[in-house]
Coordinates of N, CA, C and O in Angstrom, one line a residue:
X1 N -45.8 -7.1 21.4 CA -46.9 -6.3 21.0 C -48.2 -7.1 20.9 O -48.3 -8.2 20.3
X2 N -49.3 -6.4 21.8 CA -50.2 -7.4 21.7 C -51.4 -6.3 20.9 O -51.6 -5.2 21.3
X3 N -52.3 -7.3 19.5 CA -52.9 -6.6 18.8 C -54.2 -7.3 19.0 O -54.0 -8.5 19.4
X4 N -55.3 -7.1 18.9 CA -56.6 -7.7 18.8 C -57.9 -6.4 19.1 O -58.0 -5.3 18.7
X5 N -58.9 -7.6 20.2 CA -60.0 -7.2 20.0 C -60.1 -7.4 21.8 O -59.7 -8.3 22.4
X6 N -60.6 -6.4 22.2 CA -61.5 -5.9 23.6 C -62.8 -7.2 24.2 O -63.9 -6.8 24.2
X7 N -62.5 -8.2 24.5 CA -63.7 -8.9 24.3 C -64.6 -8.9 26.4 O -65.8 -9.1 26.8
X8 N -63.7 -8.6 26.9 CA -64.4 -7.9 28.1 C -63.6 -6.5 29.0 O -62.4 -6.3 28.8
X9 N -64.3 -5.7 30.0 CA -63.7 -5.2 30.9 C -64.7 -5.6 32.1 O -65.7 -6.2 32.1
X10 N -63.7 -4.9 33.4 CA -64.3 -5.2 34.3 C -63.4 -4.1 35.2 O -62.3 -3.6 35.1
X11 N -64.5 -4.1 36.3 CA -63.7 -3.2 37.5 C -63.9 -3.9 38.4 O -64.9 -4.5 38.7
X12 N -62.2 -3.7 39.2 CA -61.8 -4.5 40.5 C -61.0 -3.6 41.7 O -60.2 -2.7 41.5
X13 N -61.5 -4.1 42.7 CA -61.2 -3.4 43.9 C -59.7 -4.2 44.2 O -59.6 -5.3 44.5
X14 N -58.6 -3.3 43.9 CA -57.6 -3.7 44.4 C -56.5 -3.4 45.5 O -57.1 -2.6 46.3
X15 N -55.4 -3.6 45.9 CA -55.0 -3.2 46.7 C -54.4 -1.4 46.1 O -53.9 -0.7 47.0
X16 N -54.5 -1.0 45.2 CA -54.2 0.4 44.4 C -55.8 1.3 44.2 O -56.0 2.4 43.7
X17 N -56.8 0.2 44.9 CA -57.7 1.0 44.4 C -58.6 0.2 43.7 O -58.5 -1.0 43.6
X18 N -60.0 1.4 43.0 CA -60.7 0.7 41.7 C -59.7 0.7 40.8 O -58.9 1.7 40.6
X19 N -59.6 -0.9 39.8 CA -59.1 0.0 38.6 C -59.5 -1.1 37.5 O -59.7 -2.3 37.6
X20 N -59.7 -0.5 36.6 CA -60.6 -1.3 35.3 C -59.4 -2.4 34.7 O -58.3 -2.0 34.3
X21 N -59.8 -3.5 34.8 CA -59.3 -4.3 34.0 C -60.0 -4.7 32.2 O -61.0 -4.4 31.6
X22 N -59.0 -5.6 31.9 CA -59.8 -5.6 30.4 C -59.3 -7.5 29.3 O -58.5 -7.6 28.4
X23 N -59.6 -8.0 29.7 CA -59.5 -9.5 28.5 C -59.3 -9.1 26.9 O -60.2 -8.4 26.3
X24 N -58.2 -9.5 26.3 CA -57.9 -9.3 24.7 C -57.6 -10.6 24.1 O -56.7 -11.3 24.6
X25 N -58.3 -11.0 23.0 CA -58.2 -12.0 22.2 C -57.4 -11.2 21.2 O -57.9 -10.3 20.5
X26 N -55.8 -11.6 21.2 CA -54.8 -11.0 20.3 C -55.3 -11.8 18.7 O -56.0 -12.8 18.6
X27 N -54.8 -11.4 18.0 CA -54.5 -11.6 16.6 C -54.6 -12.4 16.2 O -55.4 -12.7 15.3
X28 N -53.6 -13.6 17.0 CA -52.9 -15.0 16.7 C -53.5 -16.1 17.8 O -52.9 -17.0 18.3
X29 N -54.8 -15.6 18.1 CA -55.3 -16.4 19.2 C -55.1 -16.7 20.7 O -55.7 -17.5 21.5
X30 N -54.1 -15.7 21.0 CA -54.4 -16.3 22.6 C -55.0 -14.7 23.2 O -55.3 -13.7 22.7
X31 N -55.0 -15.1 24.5 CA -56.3 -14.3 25.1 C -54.7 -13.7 26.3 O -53.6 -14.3 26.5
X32 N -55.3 -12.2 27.1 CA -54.1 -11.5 27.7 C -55.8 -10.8 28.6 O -56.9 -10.6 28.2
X33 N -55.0 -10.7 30.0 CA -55.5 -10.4 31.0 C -54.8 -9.0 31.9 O -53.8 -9.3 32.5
X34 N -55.1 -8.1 32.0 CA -54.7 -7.0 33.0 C -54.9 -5.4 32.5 O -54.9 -5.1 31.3
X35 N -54.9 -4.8 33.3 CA -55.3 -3.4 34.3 C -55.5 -2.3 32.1 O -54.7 -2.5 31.2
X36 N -56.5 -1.8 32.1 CA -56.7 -0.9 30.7 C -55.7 -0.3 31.1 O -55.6 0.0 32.3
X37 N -54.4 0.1 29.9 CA -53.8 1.2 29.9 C -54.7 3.2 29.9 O -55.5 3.7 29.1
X38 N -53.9 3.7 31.1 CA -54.5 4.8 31.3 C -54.5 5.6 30.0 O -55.0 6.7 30.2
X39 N -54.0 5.4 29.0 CA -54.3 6.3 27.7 C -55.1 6.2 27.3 O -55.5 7.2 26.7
X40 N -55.9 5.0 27.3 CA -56.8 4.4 26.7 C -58.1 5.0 27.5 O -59.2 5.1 27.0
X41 N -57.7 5.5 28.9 CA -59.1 6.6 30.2 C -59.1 7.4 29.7 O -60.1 8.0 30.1
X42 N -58.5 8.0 28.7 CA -58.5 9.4 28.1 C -59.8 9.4 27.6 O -60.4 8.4 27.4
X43 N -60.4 10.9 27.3 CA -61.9 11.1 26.8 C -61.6 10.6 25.5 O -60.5 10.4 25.1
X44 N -62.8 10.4 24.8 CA -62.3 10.0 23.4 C -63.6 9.7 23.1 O -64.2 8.8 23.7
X45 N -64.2 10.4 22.2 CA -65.3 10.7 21.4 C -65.2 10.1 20.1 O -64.3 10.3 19.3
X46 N -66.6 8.9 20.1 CA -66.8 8.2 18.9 C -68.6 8.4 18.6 O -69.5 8.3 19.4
X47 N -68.7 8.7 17.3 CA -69.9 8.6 16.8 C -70.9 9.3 18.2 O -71.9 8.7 18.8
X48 N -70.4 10.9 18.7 CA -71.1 11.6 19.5 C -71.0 10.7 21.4 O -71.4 11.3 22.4
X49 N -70.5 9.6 21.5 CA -70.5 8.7 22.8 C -68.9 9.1 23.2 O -68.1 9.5 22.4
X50 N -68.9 8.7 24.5 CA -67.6 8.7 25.5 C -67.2 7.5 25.6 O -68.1 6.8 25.8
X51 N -66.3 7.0 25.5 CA -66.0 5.9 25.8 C -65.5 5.7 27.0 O -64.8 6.6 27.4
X52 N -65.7 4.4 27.8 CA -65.6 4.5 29.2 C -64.8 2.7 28.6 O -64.6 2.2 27.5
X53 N -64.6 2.2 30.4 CA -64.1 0.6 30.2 C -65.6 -0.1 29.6 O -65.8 -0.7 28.6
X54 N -66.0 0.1 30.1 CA -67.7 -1.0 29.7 C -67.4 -0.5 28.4 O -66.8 -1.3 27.7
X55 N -67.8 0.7 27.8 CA -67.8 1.1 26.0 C -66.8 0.1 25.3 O -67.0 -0.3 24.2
X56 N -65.7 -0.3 26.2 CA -64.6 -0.8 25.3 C -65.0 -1.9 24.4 O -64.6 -1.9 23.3
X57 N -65.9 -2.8 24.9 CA -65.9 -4.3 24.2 C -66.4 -4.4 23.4 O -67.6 -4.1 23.2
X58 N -65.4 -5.1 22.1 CA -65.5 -5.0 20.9 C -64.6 -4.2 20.3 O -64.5 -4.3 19.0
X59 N -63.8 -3.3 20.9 CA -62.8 -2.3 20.1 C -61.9 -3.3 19.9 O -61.9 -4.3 20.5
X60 N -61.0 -2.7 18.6 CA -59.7 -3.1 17.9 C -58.5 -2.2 19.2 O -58.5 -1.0 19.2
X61 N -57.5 -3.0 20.3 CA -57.0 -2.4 20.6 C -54.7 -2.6 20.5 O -54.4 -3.8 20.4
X62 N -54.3 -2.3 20.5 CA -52.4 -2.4 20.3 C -52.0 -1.8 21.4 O -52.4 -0.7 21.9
X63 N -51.0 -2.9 21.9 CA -50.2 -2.4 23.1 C -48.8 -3.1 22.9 O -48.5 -3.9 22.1
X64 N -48.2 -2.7 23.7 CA -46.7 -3.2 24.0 C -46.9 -3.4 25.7 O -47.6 -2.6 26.2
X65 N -46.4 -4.5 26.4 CA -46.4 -4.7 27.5 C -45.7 -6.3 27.7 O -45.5 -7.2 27.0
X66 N -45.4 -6.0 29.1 CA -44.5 -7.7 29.4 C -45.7 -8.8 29.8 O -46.5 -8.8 30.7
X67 N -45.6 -9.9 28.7 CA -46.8 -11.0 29.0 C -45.9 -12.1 30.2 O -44.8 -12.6 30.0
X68 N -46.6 -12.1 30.9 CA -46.3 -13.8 31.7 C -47.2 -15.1 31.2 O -48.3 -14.5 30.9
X69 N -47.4 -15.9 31.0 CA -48.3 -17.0 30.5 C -48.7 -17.6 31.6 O -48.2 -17.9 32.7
X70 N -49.9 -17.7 31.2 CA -50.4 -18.9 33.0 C -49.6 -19.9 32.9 O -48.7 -20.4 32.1
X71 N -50.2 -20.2 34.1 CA -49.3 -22.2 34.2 C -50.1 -23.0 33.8 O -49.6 -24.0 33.3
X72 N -52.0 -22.7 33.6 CA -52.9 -24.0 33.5 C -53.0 -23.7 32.2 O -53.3 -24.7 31.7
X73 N -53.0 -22.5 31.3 CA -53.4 -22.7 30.1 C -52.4 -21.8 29.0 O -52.5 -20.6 29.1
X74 N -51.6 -22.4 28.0 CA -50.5 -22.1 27.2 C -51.1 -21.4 26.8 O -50.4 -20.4 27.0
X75 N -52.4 -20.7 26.1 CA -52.7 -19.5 25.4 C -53.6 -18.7 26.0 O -54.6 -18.4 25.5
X76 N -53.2 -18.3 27.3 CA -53.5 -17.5 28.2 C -52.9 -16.7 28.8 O -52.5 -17.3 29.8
X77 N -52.4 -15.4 29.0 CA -51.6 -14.6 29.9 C -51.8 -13.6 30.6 O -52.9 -13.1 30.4
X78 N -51.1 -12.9 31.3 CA -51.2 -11.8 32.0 C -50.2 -10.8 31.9 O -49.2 -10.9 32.6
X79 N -50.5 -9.6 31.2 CA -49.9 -8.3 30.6 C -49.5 -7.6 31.6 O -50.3 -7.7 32.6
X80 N -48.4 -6.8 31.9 CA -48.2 -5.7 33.0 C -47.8 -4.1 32.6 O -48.9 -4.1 31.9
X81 N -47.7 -3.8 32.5 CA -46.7 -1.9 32.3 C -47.0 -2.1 30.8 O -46.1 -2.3 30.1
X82 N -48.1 -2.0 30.4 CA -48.4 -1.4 29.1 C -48.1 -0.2 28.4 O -48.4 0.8 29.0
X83 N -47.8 -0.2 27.7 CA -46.9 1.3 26.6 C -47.7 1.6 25.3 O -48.3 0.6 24.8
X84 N -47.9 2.4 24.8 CA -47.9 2.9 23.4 C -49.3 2.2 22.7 O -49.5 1.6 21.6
X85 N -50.1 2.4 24.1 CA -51.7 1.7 23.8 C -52.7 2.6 22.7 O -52.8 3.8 22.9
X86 N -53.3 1.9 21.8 CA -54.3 2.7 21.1 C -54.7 2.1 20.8 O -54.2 1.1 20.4
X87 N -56.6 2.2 20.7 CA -57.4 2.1 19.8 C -57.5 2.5 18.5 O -57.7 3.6 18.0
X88 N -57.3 0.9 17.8 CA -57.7 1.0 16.3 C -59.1 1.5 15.8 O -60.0 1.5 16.5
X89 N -59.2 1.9 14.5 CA -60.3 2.5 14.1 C -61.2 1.6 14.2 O -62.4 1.9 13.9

């Protein structure tokens, strides 16, 4: 389970398409890389605003998903098939 903080998104043209990616500095300090879970695209109204991927940065976000770790850097990884994603308050 990875818990933390939203510290970028971004959108990339991939071979599936556009699809928003997103950088999380977990809890316990390392940093996780890949694709916003689509629960997280859902509309979702804060303080009258939509939140989109750009809105994200800065949210408290929890996921469950399979990390791989880079090769060049031990507290770096890359997240896949993300589950049971939500924005903390």
């Amino acid at each position: 389970e990875v818990i933390g903080v939203i510290i970028s998104t971004d959108i990339r043209d991939t071979s599936f398409g556009m699809q928003w990616k997103m950088l999380v500095r977990d809890d316990s300090g390392f940093k996780v890389w890949g694709s916003i879970p689509s629960k997280l695209h859902e509309p979702v109204e804060e303080n009258g605003e939509w939140l989109t991927g750009q809105a994200m940065k800065g949210k408290r976000v929890s996921f469950v998903a399979a990390v791989e770790p880079s090769k060049d850097d031990q507290k770096f990884g890359f997240f896949k098939r993300p589950t049971k994603a939500k924005l903390e308050g």
